[in-house]
PDB file of C-alpha atoms in Angstrom:
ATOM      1  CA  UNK S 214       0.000   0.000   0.000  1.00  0.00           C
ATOM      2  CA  UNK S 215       1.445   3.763  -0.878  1.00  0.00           C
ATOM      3  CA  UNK S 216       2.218   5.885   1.835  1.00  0.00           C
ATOM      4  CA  UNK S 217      -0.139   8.154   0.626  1.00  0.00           C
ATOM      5  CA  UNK S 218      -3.298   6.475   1.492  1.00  0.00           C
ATOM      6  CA  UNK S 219      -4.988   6.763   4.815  1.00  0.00           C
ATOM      7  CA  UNK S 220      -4.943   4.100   7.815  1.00  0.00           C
ATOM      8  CA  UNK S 221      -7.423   2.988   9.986  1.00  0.00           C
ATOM      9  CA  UNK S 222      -5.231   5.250  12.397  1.00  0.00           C
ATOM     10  CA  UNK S 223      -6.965   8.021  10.349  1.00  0.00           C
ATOM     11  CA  UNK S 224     -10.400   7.127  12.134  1.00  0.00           C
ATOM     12  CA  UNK S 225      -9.069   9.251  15.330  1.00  0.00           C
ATOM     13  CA  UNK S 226      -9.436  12.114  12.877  1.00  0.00           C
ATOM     14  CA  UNK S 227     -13.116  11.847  12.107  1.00  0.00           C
ATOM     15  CA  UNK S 228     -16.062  12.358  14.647  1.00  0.00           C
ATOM     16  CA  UNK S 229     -19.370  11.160  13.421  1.00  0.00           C
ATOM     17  CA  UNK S 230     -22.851  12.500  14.077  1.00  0.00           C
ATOM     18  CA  UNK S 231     -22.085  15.158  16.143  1.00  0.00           C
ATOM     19  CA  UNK S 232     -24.556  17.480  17.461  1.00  0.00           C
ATOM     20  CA  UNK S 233     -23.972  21.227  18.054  1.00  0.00           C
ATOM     21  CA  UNK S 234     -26.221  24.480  18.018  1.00  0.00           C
ATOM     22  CA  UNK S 235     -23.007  26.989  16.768  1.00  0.00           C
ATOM     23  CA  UNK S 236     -20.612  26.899  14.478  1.00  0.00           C
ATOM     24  CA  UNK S 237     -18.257  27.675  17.072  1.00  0.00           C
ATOM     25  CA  UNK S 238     -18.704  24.246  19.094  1.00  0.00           C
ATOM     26  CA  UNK S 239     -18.692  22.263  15.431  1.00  0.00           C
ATOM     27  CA  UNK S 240     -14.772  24.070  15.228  1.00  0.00           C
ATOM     28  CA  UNK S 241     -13.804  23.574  18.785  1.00  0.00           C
ATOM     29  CA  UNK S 242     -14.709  19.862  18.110  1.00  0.00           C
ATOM     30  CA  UNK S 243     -12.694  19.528  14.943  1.00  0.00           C
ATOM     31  CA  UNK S 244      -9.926  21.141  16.855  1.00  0.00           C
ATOM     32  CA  UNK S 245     -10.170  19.334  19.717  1.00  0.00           C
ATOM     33  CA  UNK S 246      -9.283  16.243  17.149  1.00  0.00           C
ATOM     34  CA  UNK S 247      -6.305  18.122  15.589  1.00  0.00           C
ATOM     35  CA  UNK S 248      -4.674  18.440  19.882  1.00  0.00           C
ATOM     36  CA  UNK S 249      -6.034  14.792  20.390  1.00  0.00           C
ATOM     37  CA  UNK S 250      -4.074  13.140  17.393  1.00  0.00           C
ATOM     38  CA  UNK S 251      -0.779  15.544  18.413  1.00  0.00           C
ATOM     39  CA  UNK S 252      -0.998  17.803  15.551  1.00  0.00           C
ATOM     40  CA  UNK S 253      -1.537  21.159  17.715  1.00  0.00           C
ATOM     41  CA  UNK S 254      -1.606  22.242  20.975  1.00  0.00           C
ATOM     42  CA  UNK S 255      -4.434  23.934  22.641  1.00  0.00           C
ATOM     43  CA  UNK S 256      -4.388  27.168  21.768  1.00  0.00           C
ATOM     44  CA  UNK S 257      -4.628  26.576  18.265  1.00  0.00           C
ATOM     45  CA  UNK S 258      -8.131  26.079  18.530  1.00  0.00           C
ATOM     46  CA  UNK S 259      -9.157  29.727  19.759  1.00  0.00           C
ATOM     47  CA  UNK S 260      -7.114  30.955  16.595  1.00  0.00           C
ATOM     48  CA  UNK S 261      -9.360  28.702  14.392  1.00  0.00           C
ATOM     49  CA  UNK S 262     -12.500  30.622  16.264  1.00  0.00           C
ATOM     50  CA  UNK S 263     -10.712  33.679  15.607  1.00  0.00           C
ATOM     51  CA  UNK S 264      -9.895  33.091  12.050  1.00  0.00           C
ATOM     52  CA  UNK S 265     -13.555  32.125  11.518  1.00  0.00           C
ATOM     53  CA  UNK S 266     -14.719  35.843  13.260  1.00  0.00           C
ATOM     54  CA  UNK S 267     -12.277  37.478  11.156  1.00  0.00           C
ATOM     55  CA  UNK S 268     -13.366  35.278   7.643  1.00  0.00           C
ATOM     56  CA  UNK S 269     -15.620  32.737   6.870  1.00  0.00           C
ATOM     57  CA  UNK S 270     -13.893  29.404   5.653  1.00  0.00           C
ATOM     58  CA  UNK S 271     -17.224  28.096   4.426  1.00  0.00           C
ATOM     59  CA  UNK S 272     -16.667  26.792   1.299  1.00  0.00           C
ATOM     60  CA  UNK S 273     -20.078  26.078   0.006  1.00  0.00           C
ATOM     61  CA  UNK S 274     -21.225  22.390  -0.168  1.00  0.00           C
ATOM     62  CA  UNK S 275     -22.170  22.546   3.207  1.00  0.00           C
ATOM     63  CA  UNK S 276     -18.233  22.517   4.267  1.00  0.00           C
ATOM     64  CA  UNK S 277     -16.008  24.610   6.296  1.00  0.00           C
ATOM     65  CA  UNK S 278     -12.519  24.447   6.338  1.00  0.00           C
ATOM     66  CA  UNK S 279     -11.388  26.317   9.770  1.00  0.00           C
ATOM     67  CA  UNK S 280      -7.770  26.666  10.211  1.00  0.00           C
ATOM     68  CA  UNK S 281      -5.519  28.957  13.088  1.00  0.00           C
ATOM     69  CA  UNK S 282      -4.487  32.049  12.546  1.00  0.00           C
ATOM     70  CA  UNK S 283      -0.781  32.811  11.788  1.00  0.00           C
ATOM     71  CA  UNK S 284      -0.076  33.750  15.185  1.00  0.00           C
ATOM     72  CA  UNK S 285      -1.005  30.370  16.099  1.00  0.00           C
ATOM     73  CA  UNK S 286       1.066  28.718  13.398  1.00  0.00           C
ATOM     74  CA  UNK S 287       3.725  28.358  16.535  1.00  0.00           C
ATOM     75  CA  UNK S 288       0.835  25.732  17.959  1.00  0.00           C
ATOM     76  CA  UNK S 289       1.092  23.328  15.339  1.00  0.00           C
ATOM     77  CA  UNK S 290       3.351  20.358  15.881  1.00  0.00           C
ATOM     78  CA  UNK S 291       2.206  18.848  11.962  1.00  0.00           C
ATOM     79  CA  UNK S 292       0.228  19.211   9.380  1.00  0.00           C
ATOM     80  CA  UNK S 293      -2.689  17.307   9.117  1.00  0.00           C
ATOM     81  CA  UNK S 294      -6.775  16.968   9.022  1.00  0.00           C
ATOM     82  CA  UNK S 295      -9.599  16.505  11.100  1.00  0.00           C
ATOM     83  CA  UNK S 296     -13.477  15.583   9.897  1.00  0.00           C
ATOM     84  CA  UNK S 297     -16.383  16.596  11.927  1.00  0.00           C
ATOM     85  CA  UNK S 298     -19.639  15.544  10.753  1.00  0.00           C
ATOM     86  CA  UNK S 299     -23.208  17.005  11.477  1.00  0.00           C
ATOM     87  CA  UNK S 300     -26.132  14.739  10.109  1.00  0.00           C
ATOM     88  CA  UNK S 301     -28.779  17.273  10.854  1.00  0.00           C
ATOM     89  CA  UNK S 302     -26.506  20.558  10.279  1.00  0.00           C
ATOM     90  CA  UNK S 303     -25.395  24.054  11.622  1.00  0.00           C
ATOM     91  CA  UNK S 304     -26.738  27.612  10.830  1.00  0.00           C
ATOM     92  CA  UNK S 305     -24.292  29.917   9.767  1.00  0.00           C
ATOM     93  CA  UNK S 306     -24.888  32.895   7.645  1.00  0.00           C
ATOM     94  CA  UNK S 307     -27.773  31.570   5.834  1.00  0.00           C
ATOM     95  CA  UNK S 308     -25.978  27.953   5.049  1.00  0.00           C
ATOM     96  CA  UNK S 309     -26.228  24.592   7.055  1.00  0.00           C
ATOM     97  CA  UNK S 310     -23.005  22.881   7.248  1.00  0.00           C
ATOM     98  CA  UNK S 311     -22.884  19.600   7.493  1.00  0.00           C
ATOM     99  CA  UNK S 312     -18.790  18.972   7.343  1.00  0.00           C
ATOM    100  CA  UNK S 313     -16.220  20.792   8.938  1.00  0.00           C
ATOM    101  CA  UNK S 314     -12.815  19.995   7.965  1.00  0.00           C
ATOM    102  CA  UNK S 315     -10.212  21.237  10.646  1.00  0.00           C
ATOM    103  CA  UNK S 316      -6.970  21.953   9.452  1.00  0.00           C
ATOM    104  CA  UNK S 317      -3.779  22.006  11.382  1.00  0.00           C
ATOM    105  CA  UNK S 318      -0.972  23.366   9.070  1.00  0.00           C
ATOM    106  CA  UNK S 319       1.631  26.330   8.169  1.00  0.00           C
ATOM    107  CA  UNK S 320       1.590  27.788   4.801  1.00  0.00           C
ATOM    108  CA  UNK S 321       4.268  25.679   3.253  1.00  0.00           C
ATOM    109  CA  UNK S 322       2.368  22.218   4.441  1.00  0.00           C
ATOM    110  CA  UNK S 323       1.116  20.498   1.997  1.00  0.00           C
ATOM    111  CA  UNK S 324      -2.144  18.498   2.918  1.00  0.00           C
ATOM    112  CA  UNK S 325      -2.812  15.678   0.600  1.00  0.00           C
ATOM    113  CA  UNK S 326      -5.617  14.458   1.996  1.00  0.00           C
ATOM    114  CA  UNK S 327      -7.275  17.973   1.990  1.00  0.00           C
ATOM    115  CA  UNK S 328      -6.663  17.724  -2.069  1.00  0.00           C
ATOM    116  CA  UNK S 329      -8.026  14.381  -2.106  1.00  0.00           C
ATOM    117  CA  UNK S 330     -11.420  15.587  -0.353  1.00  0.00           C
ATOM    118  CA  UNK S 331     -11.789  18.343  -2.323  1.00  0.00           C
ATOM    119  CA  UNK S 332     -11.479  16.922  -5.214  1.00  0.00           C
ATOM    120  CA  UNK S 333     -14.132  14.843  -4.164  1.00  0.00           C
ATOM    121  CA  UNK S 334     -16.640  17.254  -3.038  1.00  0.00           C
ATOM    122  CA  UNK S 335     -16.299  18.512  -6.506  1.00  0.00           C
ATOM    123  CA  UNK S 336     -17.593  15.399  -7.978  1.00  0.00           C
ATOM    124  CA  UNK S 337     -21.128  15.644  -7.538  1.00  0.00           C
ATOM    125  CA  UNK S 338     -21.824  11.977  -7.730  1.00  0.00           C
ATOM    126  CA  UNK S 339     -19.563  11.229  -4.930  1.00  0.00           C
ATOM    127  CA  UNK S 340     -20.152  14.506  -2.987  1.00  0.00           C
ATOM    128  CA  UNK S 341     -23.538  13.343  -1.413  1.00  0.00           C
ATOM    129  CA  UNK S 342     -21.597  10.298  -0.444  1.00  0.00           C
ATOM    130  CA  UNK S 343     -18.839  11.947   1.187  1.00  0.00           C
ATOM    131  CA  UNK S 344     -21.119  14.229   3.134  1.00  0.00           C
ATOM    132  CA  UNK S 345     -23.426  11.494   4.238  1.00  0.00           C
ATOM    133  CA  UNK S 346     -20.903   8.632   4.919  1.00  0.00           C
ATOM    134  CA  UNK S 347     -22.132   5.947   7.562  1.00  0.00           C
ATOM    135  CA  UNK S 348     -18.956   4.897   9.238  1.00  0.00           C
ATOM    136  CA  UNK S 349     -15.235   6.507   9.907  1.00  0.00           C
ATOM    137  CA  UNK S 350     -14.222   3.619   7.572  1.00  0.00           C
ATOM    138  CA  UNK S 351     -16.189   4.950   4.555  1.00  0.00           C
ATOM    139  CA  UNK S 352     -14.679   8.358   4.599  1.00  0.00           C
ATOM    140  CA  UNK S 353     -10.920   6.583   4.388  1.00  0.00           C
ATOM    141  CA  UNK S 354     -11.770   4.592   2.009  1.00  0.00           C
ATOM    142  CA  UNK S 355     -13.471   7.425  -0.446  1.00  0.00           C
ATOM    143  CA  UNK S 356     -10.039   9.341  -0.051  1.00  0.00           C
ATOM    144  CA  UNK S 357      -8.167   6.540  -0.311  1.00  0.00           C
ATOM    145  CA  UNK S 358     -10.167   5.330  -2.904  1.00  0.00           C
ATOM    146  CA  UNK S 359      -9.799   8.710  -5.069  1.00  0.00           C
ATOM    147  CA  UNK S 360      -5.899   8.368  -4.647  1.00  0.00           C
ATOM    148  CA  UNK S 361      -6.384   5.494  -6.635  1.00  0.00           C
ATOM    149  CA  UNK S 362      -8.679   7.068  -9.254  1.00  0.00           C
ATOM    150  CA  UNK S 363      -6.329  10.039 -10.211  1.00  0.00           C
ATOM    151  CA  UNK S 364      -3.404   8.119 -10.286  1.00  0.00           C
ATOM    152  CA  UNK S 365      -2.047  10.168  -7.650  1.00  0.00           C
ATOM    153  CA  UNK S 366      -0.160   6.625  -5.777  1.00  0.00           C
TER     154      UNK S 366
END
């Protein structure tokens, strides 16, 4: 298997069906991932708040991509992902999200996996899928799985 592709590791990464009434719990909770996997420490997380006061990383789709701020950058330890999903959805500014994408990483990091996803949500066969996935499991293997497809291994 490449080194590119995603473990089963990678399922400490993704939180299903999680419930929230802000946006700002749905970040805290993809940040909280990012400190419990060792890619940041704690106070990354109030710069990915911060960021998101300062400028919306919604995407459209029904994903956000909150990241820190760059005086943060200091808090992360390596660059990497975090998936939060939310079945029934967030308000913010007029959009639900359903998928927030934490992302612990300094300019110069490349994030494969981020590539991978988006690349993804821009399929919209495979989107719907993506958003709605049933099991940790099924999001690897969709990235993992797209690797494969764009003959990116």
């Amino acid at each position: 298997m490449a080194s590119k592709l995603l473990s089963n590791e990678f399922q400490k990464h993704i939180c299903l069906d999680y419930e929230c009434t802000t946006i700002e719990e749905a970040i805290h909770k993809a940040g909280d991932l990012l400190v419990q996997v060792g890619c940041v420490k704690p106070p990354y997380i109030n710069g990915m708040i911060r960021r998101e006061q300062e400028t919306s990383t919604d995407i459209g789709l029904g994903v956000m991509i909150p990241h820190g701020t760059e005086d943060t950058l200091n808090f992360v330890l390596k660059p990497e992902i975090s998936i939060v999903q939310i079945p029934h959805g967030v308000s913010y500014h007029g959009n639900t999200i359903h998928l927030v994408i934490g992302i612990s990483s300094r300019e110069e990091d490349p994030l494969q996996e981020l590539m991978q996803i988006t690349d993804i949500l821009l399929k919209p066969e495979k989107c719907h899928q993506f958003l709605n996935a049933s099991s940790k499991q099924k999001f690897i293997d969709m990235i993992n799985q797209n690797y494969v497809e764009e003959g990116e291994l």
